mmCIF file of C-alpha atoms and ligand atoms in Angstrom:
data_model
loop_
_atom_site.group_PDB
_atom_site.id
_atom_site.type_symbol
_atom_site.label_atom_id
_atom_site.label_comp_id
_atom_site.label_asym_id
_atom_site.label_seq_id
_atom_site.Cartn_x
_atom_site.Cartn_y
_atom_site.Cartn_z
ATOM 1 C CA UNK A 601 14.254 -3.734 1.195
ATOM 2 C CA UNK A 602 10.609 -2.515 -0.161
ATOM 3 C CA UNK A 603 9.939 0.544 0.338
ATOM 4 C CA UNK A 604 6.483 2.127 -0.839
ATOM 5 C CA UNK A 605 5.842 5.794 -0.467
ATOM 6 C CA UNK A 606 3.310 7.915 -2.116
ATOM 7 C CA UNK A 607 0.174 10.092 -0.999
ATOM 8 C CA UNK A 608 -3.132 8.569 0.551
ATOM 9 C CA UNK A 609 -4.552 9.287 -2.618
ATOM 10 C CA UNK A 610 -3.563 10.527 -6.423
ATOM 11 C CA UNK A 611 -5.134 14.081 -6.375
ATOM 12 C CA UNK A 612 -3.035 15.979 -8.946
ATOM 13 C CA UNK A 613 0.439 15.612 -11.559
ATOM 14 C CA UNK A 614 1.297 18.481 -9.090
ATOM 15 C CA UNK A 615 0.842 16.564 -6.092
ATOM 16 C CA UNK A 616 2.574 13.890 -7.640
ATOM 17 C CA UNK A 617 5.670 15.236 -8.847
ATOM 18 C CA UNK A 618 7.815 15.991 -5.840
ATOM 19 C CA UNK A 619 7.438 12.938 -4.478
ATOM 20 C CA UNK A 620 9.068 11.314 -7.550
ATOM 21 C CA UNK A 621 11.890 13.188 -6.818
ATOM 22 C CA UNK A 622 12.297 12.073 -3.817
ATOM 23 C CA UNK A 623 11.921 8.994 -4.906
ATOM 24 C CA UNK A 624 15.245 9.251 -7.362
ATOM 25 C CA UNK A 625 16.948 10.513 -4.523
ATOM 26 C CA UNK A 626 17.061 7.434 -2.895
ATOM 27 C CA UNK A 627 16.376 4.947 -6.002
ATOM 28 C CA UNK A 628 13.275 3.985 -3.848
ATOM 29 C CA UNK A 629 11.001 2.255 -7.250
ATOM 30 C CA UNK A 630 7.050 1.814 -5.268
ATOM 31 C CA UNK A 631 4.416 4.490 -6.140
ATOM 32 C CA UNK A 632 1.965 4.321 -3.882
ATOM 33 C CA UNK A 633 -0.871 5.686 -6.386
ATOM 34 C CA UNK A 634 -4.391 5.225 -5.553
ATOM 35 C CA UNK A 635 -7.027 5.972 -7.840
ATOM 36 C CA UNK A 636 -9.754 3.721 -5.732
ATOM 37 C CA UNK A 637 -10.106 4.835 -2.269
ATOM 38 C CA UNK A 638 -12.117 2.611 0.455
ATOM 39 C CA UNK A 639 -13.757 5.713 2.244
ATOM 40 C CA UNK A 640 -15.779 4.981 5.953
ATOM 41 C CA UNK A 641 -18.032 8.155 4.343
ATOM 42 C CA UNK A 642 -20.041 8.527 1.469
ATOM 43 C CA UNK A 643 -19.803 11.689 1.150
ATOM 44 C CA UNK A 644 -15.542 11.257 1.628
ATOM 45 C CA UNK A 645 -13.420 11.932 -1.469
ATOM 46 C CA UNK A 646 -13.426 8.417 -3.225
ATOM 47 C CA UNK A 647 -10.650 8.686 -5.575
ATOM 48 C CA UNK A 648 -10.206 9.847 -9.142
ATOM 49 C CA UNK A 649 -11.196 6.316 -10.542
ATOM 50 C CA UNK A 650 -10.641 5.904 -14.279
ATOM 51 C CA UNK A 651 -11.160 9.685 -15.155
ATOM 52 C CA UNK A 652 -8.490 11.378 -17.298
ATOM 53 C CA UNK A 653 -6.980 12.909 -14.532
ATOM 54 C CA UNK A 654 -6.204 9.851 -12.326
ATOM 55 C CA UNK A 655 -5.199 7.843 -15.545
ATOM 56 C CA UNK A 656 -3.181 11.170 -16.796
ATOM 57 C CA UNK A 657 -1.381 10.368 -14.067
ATOM 58 C CA UNK A 658 -0.716 6.504 -13.851
ATOM 59 C CA UNK A 659 0.702 7.098 -17.369
ATOM 60 C CA UNK A 660 3.258 10.199 -16.297
ATOM 61 C CA UNK A 661 4.322 7.359 -13.037
ATOM 62 C CA UNK A 662 5.512 4.895 -15.573
ATOM 63 C CA UNK A 663 7.365 7.159 -17.853
ATOM 64 C CA UNK A 664 9.035 7.717 -14.913
ATOM 65 C CA UNK A 665 9.661 4.286 -14.294
ATOM 66 C CA UNK A 666 8.014 3.673 -11.156
ATOM 67 C CA UNK A 667 6.654 0.641 -10.242
ATOM 68 C CA UNK A 668 3.333 1.297 -9.303
ATOM 69 C CA UNK A 669 1.273 -0.245 -6.239
ATOM 70 C CA UNK A 670 -2.749 0.747 -6.111
ATOM 71 C CA UNK A 671 -5.810 -0.948 -4.892
ATOM 72 C CA UNK A 672 -8.475 -3.029 -6.018
ATOM 73 C CA UNK A 673 -11.489 -3.178 -3.561
ATOM 74 C CA UNK A 674 -13.717 -5.171 -6.195
ATOM 75 C CA UNK A 675 -13.083 -7.554 -9.107
ATOM 76 C CA UNK A 676 -14.277 -4.550 -11.325
ATOM 77 C CA UNK A 677 -11.698 -2.611 -9.644
ATOM 78 C CA UNK A 678 -8.620 -5.395 -10.604
ATOM 79 C CA UNK A 679 -9.618 -5.603 -14.068
ATOM 80 C CA UNK A 680 -9.372 -2.172 -13.842
ATOM 81 C CA UNK A 681 -5.990 -1.487 -12.732
ATOM 82 C CA UNK A 682 -4.260 -4.992 -14.255
ATOM 83 C CA UNK A 683 -2.664 -3.441 -16.819
ATOM 84 C CA UNK A 684 -0.859 -0.758 -15.206
ATOM 85 C CA UNK A 685 -0.470 -2.423 -11.424
ATOM 86 C CA UNK A 686 3.062 -3.914 -10.260
ATOM 87 C CA UNK A 687 1.879 -4.647 -7.024
ATOM 88 C CA UNK A 688 -2.361 -4.714 -6.294
ATOM 89 C CA UNK A 689 -3.456 -4.272 -2.777
ATOM 90 C CA UNK A 690 -6.189 -6.015 -1.153
ATOM 91 C CA UNK A 691 -6.948 -3.211 1.558
ATOM 92 C CA UNK A 692 -7.662 -4.072 5.160
ATOM 93 C CA UNK A 693 -11.883 -3.904 4.664
ATOM 94 C CA UNK A 694 -11.709 -6.673 2.281
ATOM 95 C CA UNK A 695 -8.861 -9.062 3.611
ATOM 96 C CA UNK A 696 -11.928 -11.795 4.263
ATOM 97 C CA UNK A 697 -13.897 -10.520 0.845
ATOM 98 C CA UNK A 698 -12.871 -14.402 -0.127
ATOM 99 C CA UNK A 699 -14.798 -13.655 -3.593
ATOM 100 C CA UNK A 700 -12.508 -11.179 -4.662
ATOM 101 C CA UNK A 701 -9.489 -12.756 -3.502
ATOM 102 C CA UNK A 702 -11.064 -16.562 -5.086
ATOM 103 C CA UNK A 703 -10.691 -14.186 -8.592
ATOM 104 C CA UNK A 704 -7.577 -12.013 -7.811
ATOM 105 C CA UNK A 705 -5.220 -15.365 -9.495
ATOM 106 C CA UNK A 706 -7.019 -15.606 -11.831
ATOM 107 C CA UNK A 707 -7.879 -12.468 -13.118
ATOM 108 C CA UNK A 708 -4.188 -11.440 -13.112
ATOM 109 C CA UNK A 709 -3.244 -14.865 -15.025
ATOM 110 C CA UNK A 710 -5.054 -13.402 -17.763
ATOM 111 C CA UNK A 711 -4.047 -9.844 -17.724
ATOM 112 C CA UNK A 712 -0.367 -11.909 -17.868
ATOM 113 C CA UNK A 713 -0.815 -14.156 -20.279
ATOM 114 C CA UNK A 714 -2.863 -11.292 -22.925
ATOM 115 C CA UNK A 715 0.518 -9.336 -22.429
ATOM 116 C CA UNK A 716 3.513 -12.050 -22.103
ATOM 117 C CA UNK A 717 6.342 -9.663 -21.803
ATOM 118 C CA UNK A 718 4.466 -7.992 -18.478
ATOM 119 C CA UNK A 719 5.485 -9.520 -15.036
ATOM 120 C CA UNK A 720 3.196 -11.155 -12.685
ATOM 121 C CA UNK A 721 2.259 -8.477 -10.010
ATOM 122 C CA UNK A 722 2.683 -8.854 -6.861
ATOM 123 C CA UNK A 723 -0.174 -8.784 -4.134
ATOM 124 C CA UNK A 724 -0.100 -7.012 -1.427
ATOM 125 C CA UNK A 725 -3.001 -7.913 1.580
ATOM 126 C CA UNK A 726 -3.836 -5.849 4.466
ATOM 127 C CA UNK A 727 -4.361 -7.112 7.667
ATOM 128 C CA UNK A 728 -8.202 -6.253 8.737
ATOM 129 C CA UNK A 729 -8.414 -4.520 11.795
ATOM 130 C CA UNK A 730 -9.281 -7.344 14.182
ATOM 131 C CA UNK A 731 -8.192 -10.432 12.293
ATOM 132 C CA UNK A 732 -5.895 -12.980 14.271
ATOM 133 C CA UNK A 733 -2.692 -13.872 12.344
ATOM 134 C CA UNK A 734 -4.576 -17.504 11.351
ATOM 135 C CA UNK A 735 -7.361 -15.234 9.516
ATOM 136 C CA UNK A 736 -4.546 -13.567 8.231
ATOM 137 C CA UNK A 737 -3.002 -15.853 7.070
ATOM 138 C CA UNK A 738 -5.769 -18.408 5.738
ATOM 139 C CA UNK A 739 -6.804 -15.507 3.298
ATOM 140 C CA UNK A 740 -3.122 -15.138 1.996
ATOM 141 C CA UNK A 741 -4.071 -19.438 1.462
ATOM 142 C CA UNK A 742 -6.771 -18.058 -0.820
ATOM 143 C CA UNK A 743 -4.807 -15.839 -2.616
ATOM 144 C CA UNK A 744 -2.818 -18.643 -3.219
ATOM 145 C CA UNK A 745 -5.382 -21.533 -4.036
ATOM 146 C CA UNK A 746 -6.396 -19.129 -6.314
ATOM 147 C CA UNK A 747 -3.295 -18.740 -8.001
ATOM 148 C CA UNK A 748 -1.041 -15.989 -6.880
ATOM 149 C CA UNK A 749 2.713 -18.052 -5.779
ATOM 150 C CA UNK A 750 3.595 -17.292 -2.877
ATOM 151 C CA UNK A 751 6.829 -15.395 -3.819
ATOM 152 C CA UNK A 752 4.610 -12.907 -4.954
ATOM 153 C CA UNK A 753 2.220 -12.329 -2.039
ATOM 154 C CA UNK A 754 2.826 -9.729 0.448
ATOM 155 C CA UNK A 755 2.012 -9.262 4.134
ATOM 156 C CA UNK A 756 0.955 -5.931 5.112
ATOM 157 C CA UNK A 757 0.652 -5.042 8.504
ATOM 158 C CA UNK A 758 -1.688 -1.870 9.597
ATOM 159 C CA UNK A 759 -2.405 -2.175 12.955
ATOM 160 C CA UNK A 760 -6.058 -2.962 14.822
ATOM 161 C CA UNK A 761 -8.485 -1.100 16.542
ATOM 162 C CA UNK A 762 -8.274 -0.398 20.183
ATOM 163 C CA UNK A 763 -9.836 1.341 23.152
ATOM 164 C CA UNK A 764 -6.897 2.724 25.190
ATOM 165 C CA UNK A 765 -3.811 3.795 22.030
ATOM 166 C CA UNK A 766 -3.830 7.704 21.415
ATOM 167 C CA UNK A 767 -5.272 7.202 18.461
ATOM 168 C CA UNK A 768 -7.489 4.506 18.707
ATOM 169 C CA UNK A 769 -5.220 2.034 16.789
ATOM 170 C CA UNK A 770 -2.255 0.003 17.494
ATOM 171 C CA UNK A 771 0.087 -0.733 14.967
ATOM 172 C CA UNK A 772 0.894 -4.592 16.087
ATOM 173 C CA UNK A 773 4.587 -5.178 15.646
ATOM 174 C CA UNK A 774 4.982 -8.472 17.364
ATOM 175 C CA UNK A 775 2.067 -9.706 14.445
ATOM 176 C CA UNK A 776 4.234 -8.497 11.841
ATOM 177 C CA UNK A 777 7.802 -10.107 13.349
ATOM 178 C CA UNK A 778 5.549 -13.103 13.895
ATOM 179 C CA UNK A 779 3.579 -13.509 10.539
ATOM 180 C CA UNK A 780 7.395 -12.836 8.980
ATOM 181 C CA UNK A 781 8.533 -16.221 11.150
ATOM 182 C CA UNK A 782 5.857 -18.252 10.558
ATOM 183 C CA UNK A 783 5.284 -18.197 6.952
ATOM 184 C CA UNK A 784 6.494 -18.330 3.781
ATOM 185 C CA UNK A 785 5.552 -14.569 2.710
ATOM 186 C CA UNK A 786 7.558 -11.450 3.170
ATOM 187 C CA UNK A 787 6.440 -8.843 5.717
ATOM 188 C CA UNK A 788 5.944 -5.466 5.538
ATOM 189 C CA UNK A 789 4.600 -3.026 7.557
ATOM 190 C CA UNK A 790 2.308 0.248 6.842
ATOM 191 C CA UNK A 791 3.474 2.705 9.641
ATOM 192 C CA UNK A 792 0.713 5.304 8.564
ATOM 193 C CA UNK A 793 -2.099 4.350 8.807
ATOM 194 C CA UNK A 794 -0.839 1.817 11.397
ATOM 195 C CA UNK A 795 -0.384 5.381 13.798
ATOM 196 C CA UNK A 796 -2.834 7.562 12.154
ATOM 197 C CA UNK A 797 -0.773 10.576 13.659
ATOM 198 C CA UNK A 798 2.155 12.170 11.473
ATOM 199 C CA UNK A 799 4.511 12.148 14.206
ATOM 200 C CA UNK A 800 4.640 8.411 15.421
ATOM 201 C CA UNK A 801 5.198 7.591 11.399
ATOM 202 C CA UNK A 802 9.277 7.688 11.696
ATOM 203 C CA UNK A 803 9.675 6.084 14.686
ATOM 204 C CA UNK A 804 7.494 3.238 14.222
ATOM 205 C CA UNK A 805 8.934 2.848 10.702
ATOM 206 C CA UNK A 806 12.201 2.396 12.824
ATOM 207 C CA UNK A 807 10.712 0.512 15.378
ATOM 208 C CA UNK A 808 9.576 -1.918 12.393
ATOM 209 C CA UNK A 809 13.071 -2.260 10.343
ATOM 210 C CA UNK A 810 14.378 -2.608 13.426
ATOM 211 C CA UNK A 811 12.243 -6.239 13.913
ATOM 212 C CA UNK A 812 13.693 -6.855 10.257
ATOM 213 C CA UNK A 813 10.409 -6.885 8.111
ATOM 214 C CA UNK A 814 11.075 -6.763 4.872
ATOM 215 C CA UNK A 815 9.684 -3.360 4.226
ATOM 216 C CA UNK A 816 7.550 -0.655 4.543
ATOM 217 C CA UNK A 817 4.925 1.994 3.121
ATOM 218 C CA UNK A 818 4.608 5.269 4.296
ATOM 219 C CA UNK A 819 2.564 8.049 3.095
ATOM 220 C CA UNK A 820 3.665 11.431 1.679
ATOM 221 C CA UNK A 821 2.175 14.361 0.480
ATOM 222 C CA UNK A 822 3.792 17.602 -0.599
ATOM 223 C CA UNK A 823 1.251 19.735 1.736
ATOM 224 C CA UNK A 824 0.206 16.702 3.975
ATOM 225 C CA UNK A 825 -2.414 19.445 5.497
ATOM 226 C CA UNK A 826 -4.288 20.022 2.089
ATOM 227 C CA UNK A 827 -4.524 16.089 1.706
ATOM 228 C CA UNK A 828 -7.998 15.105 0.784
ATOM 229 C CA UNK A 829 -7.278 11.880 2.560
ATOM 230 C CA UNK A 830 -5.254 11.031 5.942
ATOM 231 C CA UNK A 831 -4.062 14.138 6.549
ATOM 232 C CA UNK A 832 -3.344 13.593 9.432
ATOM 233 C CA UNK A 833 -0.365 11.131 8.638
ATOM 234 C CA UNK A 834 1.144 12.351 5.896
ATOM 235 C CA UNK A 835 4.829 12.889 6.293
ATOM 236 C CA UNK A 836 6.007 15.972 4.339
ATOM 237 C CA UNK A 837 8.684 15.633 1.648
ATOM 238 C CA UNK A 838 11.142 17.133 4.280
ATOM 239 C CA UNK A 839 10.826 15.111 6.670
ATOM 240 C CA UNK A 840 10.388 11.801 4.898
ATOM 241 C CA UNK A 841 13.663 13.759 3.037
ATOM 242 C CA UNK A 842 15.597 13.706 6.446
ATOM 243 C CA UNK A 843 14.486 10.656 7.321
ATOM 244 C CA UNK A 844 16.010 8.857 4.328
ATOM 245 C CA UNK A 845 18.767 11.415 4.124
ATOM 246 C CA UNK A 846 20.415 10.023 7.500
ATOM 247 C CA UNK A 847 19.187 6.416 7.390
ATOM 248 C CA UNK A 848 19.294 5.638 3.554
ATOM 249 C CA UNK A 849 22.551 7.606 2.093
ATOM 250 C CA UNK A 850 23.927 6.756 -0.515
HETATM 251 C C1 PEP B 1971 -4.757 2.658 2.089
HETATM 252 O O1 PEP B 1971 -3.549 1.686 2.377
HETATM 253 O O2 PEP B 1971 -4.858 3.112 1.143
HETATM 254 C C2 PEP B 1971 -5.509 1.685 2.797
HETATM 255 C C3 PEP B 1971 -7.391 2.278 2.902
HETATM 256 O O3 PEP B 1971 -5.252 1.043 4.591
HETATM 257 P P1 PEP B 1971 -6.196 -0.106 4.913
HETATM 258 O O4 PEP B 1971 -6.687 -1.035 4.004
HETATM 259 O O5 PEP B 1971 -4.796 -0.476 5.612
HETATM 260 O O6 PEP B 1971 -7.156 0.846 5.529
HETATM 261 MN MN1 MN B 1972 -4.503 7.043 3.686
#
């Protein structure tokens, strides 16, 4: 089971430390560590980028042996995170950024040749807000043709736009289930962006696990209401701890 937890965006060392402690408590290895944040509004926080503050947090996470999950929205961003990312995230908005998809395998291959000890990273492809299963798999095929082995491709269901649910987004578990049934890729679910509402995240995590997906990615923040992005969907450490204690106690 692939568990990825972490804040929406990296902010400070103080923000990530308690989340790392939670990871240790449950032997969770993968940490959401977003330096680049694609945001709807130009004035919103765009991420720490390659600032010293951002890179210091990455160094800290590596020193704690966390596996890093980080988004690249462009070829340049991919080149700048490749030295530390264990899973490269391609976000929903870029699911059909074909020029990016074509180049991912090439860039990852070059980077792993330069460092023979490093493992070839995985690539997580999130489904676009309005994309069909066929389009999702066609985009995954771009990654494969570009040189990413199918065993290193992870599909992530993150919900689609709708006009009727309370939050304007529907987490499509039928889609996740079907993707897993018919594709050769691992499939995980993002119940945070897929619900946009804190109170729905744990129930939809349980539902995702019940249908047998390969993992989940959950946003968590020591002070959710102070999160610089997506505060309404971030779980508190205590909320996530309570869920993990009941369901994943060692
Ligand atoms: C994210 O996971 O940080 C994110 C922006 O999600 P999505 O691309 O699914 O909107
Ligand atoms: Mn987010």
